């Protein structure tokens, strides 16, 4: 019996939350005996590694394929991706994020390959222009399935799309499944994520500056790489925090680095189901998150029980809640213990099996 062939489509495997979910799924299906092909537009320098048995195909045009006309280049990319589907003949295409989802549906039309698209964040931002929004709301009707992150994402789409939609969660990275640390926590406040405008790490630095005099032994460490790294460094310096704020860049051993931290903060303006928040909670770290659309943090956190929620951009409320955690160690420990219970709900075996059952149902028609 031939192995089922799954193709996963995304822009690159550059280290980020959506890319990590896709790679985790690729590895899971490969281990389950599937043929797995990852199709990306390009390779980037800082990518997640994949097993040798997982094929990698690039879909972007290059060299003498590139023309001066943007329209001609778009047609070239379109036809090259369609050619990949014709050649690879996967049993199912699983696409991630924004324009990729629309391209996956349109380039595979009439090839008799079912397509499942996955919206990874706030639909209003993922489909930010009028043209993209119209395309998502109408082209998605041609997909066999739509995977969403939260229930509130359903409000973006018409009923015809929602009929095909399912909410599938992200599985926990096994590196973050361990017993909570019960000793004296290190005097560190941590954040993890790409250093860009949406993640709004400036909010954390500003909140920390408000209370830093009260906690001179504490450090704020923001792990991640991105276009705003220099700007954030300068901002911390301007606030007199050059000795207390560190931006060490992206690291591979995140679980080990943050395991004993006193608090974890997510400050985004929008998030689907944020992996970094989920992972910090699984480790038993007391967490604070913005209550941002489309509602991922709110689905993870019951305010005051297993974490704290603050309005996006409200650095004053963030400072107030951070001080509450640092001043009351017993309260923080209780919060962390409750947070660690997410390990049960987001166990990789349970979540991956849900993805497998869903995709296999679509393959079988």
PDB file of C-alpha atoms in Angstrom, residues 81-231:
ATOM      1  CA  UNK A  81       3.738  26.452  -7.812  1.00  0.00           C
ATOM      2  CA  UNK A  82       1.054  24.817  -9.931  1.00  0.00           C
ATOM      3  CA  UNK A  83       3.784  22.800 -11.637  1.00  0.00           C
ATOM      4  CA  UNK A  84       4.993  21.584  -8.235  1.00  0.00           C
ATOM      5  CA  UNK A  85       1.529  20.286  -7.356  1.00  0.00           C
ATOM      6  CA  UNK A  86       1.280  18.553 -10.742  1.00  0.00           C
ATOM      7  CA  UNK A  87       4.683  16.920 -10.317  1.00  0.00           C
ATOM      8  CA  UNK A  88       4.434  15.998  -6.632  1.00  0.00           C
ATOM      9  CA  UNK A  89       0.798  14.822  -6.737  1.00  0.00           C
ATOM     10  CA  UNK A  90       0.226  15.045  -2.965  1.00  0.00           C
ATOM     11  CA  UNK A  91      -2.883  13.495  -1.446  1.00  0.00           C
ATOM     12  CA  UNK A  92      -3.477  16.759   0.440  1.00  0.00           C
ATOM     13  CA  UNK A  93      -2.018  20.269   0.598  1.00  0.00           C
ATOM     14  CA  UNK A  94      -1.878  21.960   4.004  1.00  0.00           C
ATOM     15  CA  UNK A  95      -1.122  25.669   3.670  1.00  0.00           C
ATOM     16  CA  UNK A  96      -0.201  28.200   6.363  1.00  0.00           C
ATOM     17  CA  UNK A  97      -0.712  31.976   6.556  1.00  0.00           C
ATOM     18  CA  UNK A  98      -2.112  34.822   4.474  1.00  0.00           C
ATOM     19  CA  UNK A  99      -1.456  34.931   0.740  1.00  0.00           C
ATOM     20  CA  UNK A 100      -0.050  31.395   0.796  1.00  0.00           C
ATOM     21  CA  UNK A 101      -3.517  30.071   1.566  1.00  0.00           C
ATOM     22  CA  UNK A 102      -5.066  31.850  -1.403  1.00  0.00           C
ATOM     23  CA  UNK A 103      -2.235  30.745  -3.701  1.00  0.00           C
ATOM     24  CA  UNK A 104      -2.490  27.129  -2.554  1.00  0.00           C
ATOM     25  CA  UNK A 105      -6.204  27.027  -3.392  1.00  0.00           C
ATOM     26  CA  UNK A 106      -5.955  28.765  -6.777  1.00  0.00           C
ATOM     27  CA  UNK A 107      -2.807  27.030  -8.060  1.00  0.00           C
ATOM     28  CA  UNK A 108      -4.263  23.585  -7.339  1.00  0.00           C
ATOM     29  CA  UNK A 109      -7.651  24.158  -8.991  1.00  0.00           C
ATOM     30  CA  UNK A 110      -8.884  21.237 -11.091  1.00  0.00           C
ATOM     31  CA  UNK A 111      -5.920  19.059 -10.077  1.00  0.00           C
ATOM     32  CA  UNK A 112      -8.151  17.037  -7.757  1.00  0.00           C
ATOM     33  CA  UNK A 113      -5.929  17.703  -4.732  1.00  0.00           C
ATOM     34  CA  UNK A 114      -7.800  18.696  -1.553  1.00  0.00           C
ATOM     35  CA  UNK A 115      -6.490  21.852   0.130  1.00  0.00           C
ATOM     36  CA  UNK A 116      -6.702  22.732   3.812  1.00  0.00           C
ATOM     37  CA  UNK A 117      -5.740  26.298   4.739  1.00  0.00           C
ATOM     38  CA  UNK A 118      -4.665  27.408   8.200  1.00  0.00           C
ATOM     39  CA  UNK A 119      -5.165  30.954   9.481  1.00  0.00           C
ATOM     40  CA  UNK A 120      -2.564  31.419  12.178  1.00  0.00           C
ATOM     41  CA  UNK A 121      -3.403  34.811  13.653  1.00  0.00           C
ATOM     42  CA  UNK A 122      -5.948  37.615  13.662  1.00  0.00           C
ATOM     43  CA  UNK A 123      -7.721  37.365  10.257  1.00  0.00           C
ATOM     44  CA  UNK A 124      -8.136  41.147  10.037  1.00  0.00           C
ATOM     45  CA  UNK A 125      -4.344  41.477  10.099  1.00  0.00           C
ATOM     46  CA  UNK A 126      -3.482  38.354   8.114  1.00  0.00           C
ATOM     47  CA  UNK A 127      -5.800  39.626   5.363  1.00  0.00           C
ATOM     48  CA  UNK A 128      -5.081  43.294   5.819  1.00  0.00           C
ATOM     49  CA  UNK A 129      -6.206  44.835   2.513  1.00  0.00           C
ATOM     50  CA  UNK A 130      -9.645  44.963   0.933  1.00  0.00           C
ATOM     51  CA  UNK A 131      -8.490  42.720  -1.907  1.00  0.00           C
ATOM     52  CA  UNK A 132      -7.055  40.084   0.446  1.00  0.00           C
ATOM     53  CA  UNK A 133     -10.150  40.145   2.642  1.00  0.00           C
ATOM     54  CA  UNK A 134     -12.449  39.606  -0.303  1.00  0.00           C
ATOM     55  CA  UNK A 135     -10.181  36.830  -1.588  1.00  0.00           C
ATOM     56  CA  UNK A 136     -10.110  35.096   1.806  1.00  0.00           C
ATOM     57  CA  UNK A 137     -13.865  35.311   2.234  1.00  0.00           C
ATOM     58  CA  UNK A 138     -14.641  33.971  -1.243  1.00  0.00           C
ATOM     59  CA  UNK A 139     -11.648  31.869  -2.338  1.00  0.00           C
ATOM     60  CA  UNK A 140     -11.694  29.963   0.968  1.00  0.00           C
ATOM     61  CA  UNK A 141     -15.044  28.497  -0.098  1.00  0.00           C
ATOM     62  CA  UNK A 142     -13.057  26.407  -2.598  1.00  0.00           C
ATOM     63  CA  UNK A 143     -10.912  24.816   0.119  1.00  0.00           C
ATOM     64  CA  UNK A 144     -11.788  21.424   1.565  1.00  0.00           C
ATOM     65  CA  UNK A 145     -11.056  22.657   5.069  1.00  0.00           C
ATOM     66  CA  UNK A 146     -10.107  25.760   7.059  1.00  0.00           C
ATOM     67  CA  UNK A 147      -8.189  25.563  10.336  1.00  0.00           C
ATOM     68  CA  UNK A 148      -8.605  28.481  12.749  1.00  0.00           C
ATOM     69  CA  UNK A 149      -6.901  29.260  16.048  1.00  0.00           C
ATOM     70  CA  UNK A 150      -9.747  30.682  18.111  1.00  0.00           C
ATOM     71  CA  UNK A 151     -13.553  30.861  18.090  1.00  0.00           C
ATOM     72  CA  UNK A 152     -13.532  34.612  17.568  1.00  0.00           C
ATOM     73  CA  UNK A 153     -11.855  34.118  14.163  1.00  0.00           C
ATOM     74  CA  UNK A 154     -15.186  32.807  12.921  1.00  0.00           C
ATOM     75  CA  UNK A 155     -16.676  36.321  12.993  1.00  0.00           C
ATOM     76  CA  UNK A 156     -14.372  37.374  10.123  1.00  0.00           C
ATOM     77  CA  UNK A 157     -15.677  34.823   7.654  1.00  0.00           C
ATOM     78  CA  UNK A 158     -19.110  34.299   6.061  1.00  0.00           C
ATOM     79  CA  UNK A 159     -21.223  31.290   6.955  1.00  0.00           C
ATOM     80  CA  UNK A 160     -20.205  29.464   3.774  1.00  0.00           C
ATOM     81  CA  UNK A 161     -16.586  29.469   4.969  1.00  0.00           C
ATOM     82  CA  UNK A 162     -17.385  28.770   8.616  1.00  0.00           C
ATOM     83  CA  UNK A 163     -19.197  25.574   7.601  1.00  0.00           C
ATOM     84  CA  UNK A 164     -15.810  24.208   6.529  1.00  0.00           C
ATOM     85  CA  UNK A 165     -13.889  25.581   9.510  1.00  0.00           C
ATOM     86  CA  UNK A 166     -12.472  23.751  12.507  1.00  0.00           C
ATOM     87  CA  UNK A 167     -10.480  24.971  15.492  1.00  0.00           C
ATOM     88  CA  UNK A 168      -7.326  22.917  15.982  1.00  0.00           C
ATOM     89  CA  UNK A 169      -4.865  23.838  18.697  1.00  0.00           C
ATOM     90  CA  UNK A 170      -1.079  23.927  18.619  1.00  0.00           C
ATOM     91  CA  UNK A 171       0.676  21.069  20.354  1.00  0.00           C
ATOM     92  CA  UNK A 172       3.278  21.733  23.006  1.00  0.00           C
ATOM     93  CA  UNK A 173       6.917  21.382  22.084  1.00  0.00           C
ATOM     94  CA  UNK A 174       8.102  18.347  24.139  1.00  0.00           C
ATOM     95  CA  UNK A 175      11.049  20.423  25.401  1.00  0.00           C
ATOM     96  CA  UNK A 176       8.574  22.394  27.532  1.00  0.00           C
ATOM     97  CA  UNK A 177       6.905  19.383  29.122  1.00  0.00           C
ATOM     98  CA  UNK A 178       8.640  19.055  32.468  1.00  0.00           C
ATOM     99  CA  UNK A 179       7.905  19.460  36.144  1.00  0.00           C
ATOM    100  CA  UNK A 180       7.489  23.053  37.282  1.00  0.00           C
ATOM    101  CA  UNK A 181      10.469  24.575  39.050  1.00  0.00           C
ATOM    102  CA  UNK A 182       9.692  24.813  42.764  1.00  0.00           C
ATOM    103  CA  UNK A 183      12.889  26.439  44.043  1.00  0.00           C
ATOM    104  CA  UNK A 184      13.702  30.118  44.459  1.00  0.00           C
ATOM    105  CA  UNK A 185      13.216  31.712  41.088  1.00  0.00           C
ATOM    106  CA  UNK A 186      15.883  33.746  39.338  1.00  0.00           C
ATOM    107  CA  UNK A 187      15.385  37.490  39.366  1.00  0.00           C
ATOM    108  CA  UNK A 188      14.530  37.592  35.704  1.00  0.00           C
ATOM    109  CA  UNK A 189      11.492  38.768  33.777  1.00  0.00           C
ATOM    110  CA  UNK A 190      11.483  37.194  30.322  1.00  0.00           C
ATOM    111  CA  UNK A 191       9.809  37.560  26.951  1.00  0.00           C
ATOM    112  CA  UNK A 192      10.284  35.514  23.793  1.00  0.00           C
ATOM    113  CA  UNK A 193       9.353  36.502  20.257  1.00  0.00           C
ATOM    114  CA  UNK A 194      10.265  38.231  17.039  1.00  0.00           C
ATOM    115  CA  UNK A 195      11.354  41.813  17.644  1.00  0.00           C
ATOM    116  CA  UNK A 196       8.779  43.566  15.491  1.00  0.00           C
ATOM    117  CA  UNK A 197       6.026  46.149  15.883  1.00  0.00           C
ATOM    118  CA  UNK A 198       3.218  43.663  16.542  1.00  0.00           C
ATOM    119  CA  UNK A 199       5.039  42.021  19.457  1.00  0.00           C
ATOM    120  CA  UNK A 200       5.327  45.489  21.082  1.00  0.00           C
ATOM    121  CA  UNK A 201       8.275  44.723  23.370  1.00  0.00           C
ATOM    122  CA  UNK A 202       8.559  48.476  23.907  1.00  0.00           C
ATOM    123  CA  UNK A 203       5.536  48.122  26.179  1.00  0.00           C
ATOM    124  CA  UNK A 204       7.416  45.689  28.431  1.00  0.00           C
ATOM    125  CA  UNK A 205      10.498  47.898  28.615  1.00  0.00           C
ATOM    126  CA  UNK A 206       8.361  50.936  29.488  1.00  0.00           C
ATOM    127  CA  UNK A 207       6.494  49.016  32.207  1.00  0.00           C
ATOM    128  CA  UNK A 208       9.725  47.651  33.642  1.00  0.00           C
ATOM    129  CA  UNK A 209      11.189  51.159  33.703  1.00  0.00           C
ATOM    130  CA  UNK A 210       8.241  52.247  35.854  1.00  0.00           C
ATOM    131  CA  UNK A 211       9.104  49.741  38.615  1.00  0.00           C
ATOM    132  CA  UNK A 212      12.821  49.051  38.049  1.00  0.00           C
ATOM    133  CA  UNK A 213      13.953  51.258  40.956  1.00  0.00           C
ATOM    134  CA  UNK A 214      11.893  49.060  43.251  1.00  0.00           C
ATOM    135  CA  UNK A 215      13.588  45.901  41.926  1.00  0.00           C
ATOM    136  CA  UNK A 216      17.225  46.823  41.201  1.00  0.00           C
ATOM    137  CA  UNK A 217      18.349  43.168  41.264  1.00  0.00           C
ATOM    138  CA  UNK A 218      15.952  42.104  38.532  1.00  0.00           C
ATOM    139  CA  UNK A 219      16.745  41.897  34.831  1.00  0.00           C
ATOM    140  CA  UNK A 220      14.399  42.026  31.859  1.00  0.00           C
ATOM    141  CA  UNK A 221      15.571  39.602  29.153  1.00  0.00           C
ATOM    142  CA  UNK A 222      13.865  39.604  25.747  1.00  0.00           C
ATOM    143  CA  UNK A 223      14.840  36.642  23.573  1.00  0.00           C
ATOM    144  CA  UNK A 224      14.358  36.932  19.826  1.00  0.00           C
ATOM    145  CA  UNK A 225      15.608  38.554  16.669  1.00  0.00           C
ATOM    146  CA  UNK A 226      14.009  41.082  14.356  1.00  0.00           C
ATOM    147  CA  UNK A 227      14.094  44.519  12.751  1.00  0.00           C
ATOM    148  CA  UNK A 228      13.506  46.467  15.992  1.00  0.00           C
ATOM    149  CA  UNK A 229      16.369  45.008  18.011  1.00  0.00           C
ATOM    150  CA  UNK A 230      18.571  48.102  17.758  1.00  0.00           C
ATOM    151  CA  UNK A 231      15.660  50.452  18.401  1.00  0.00           C
TER     152      UNK A 231
END
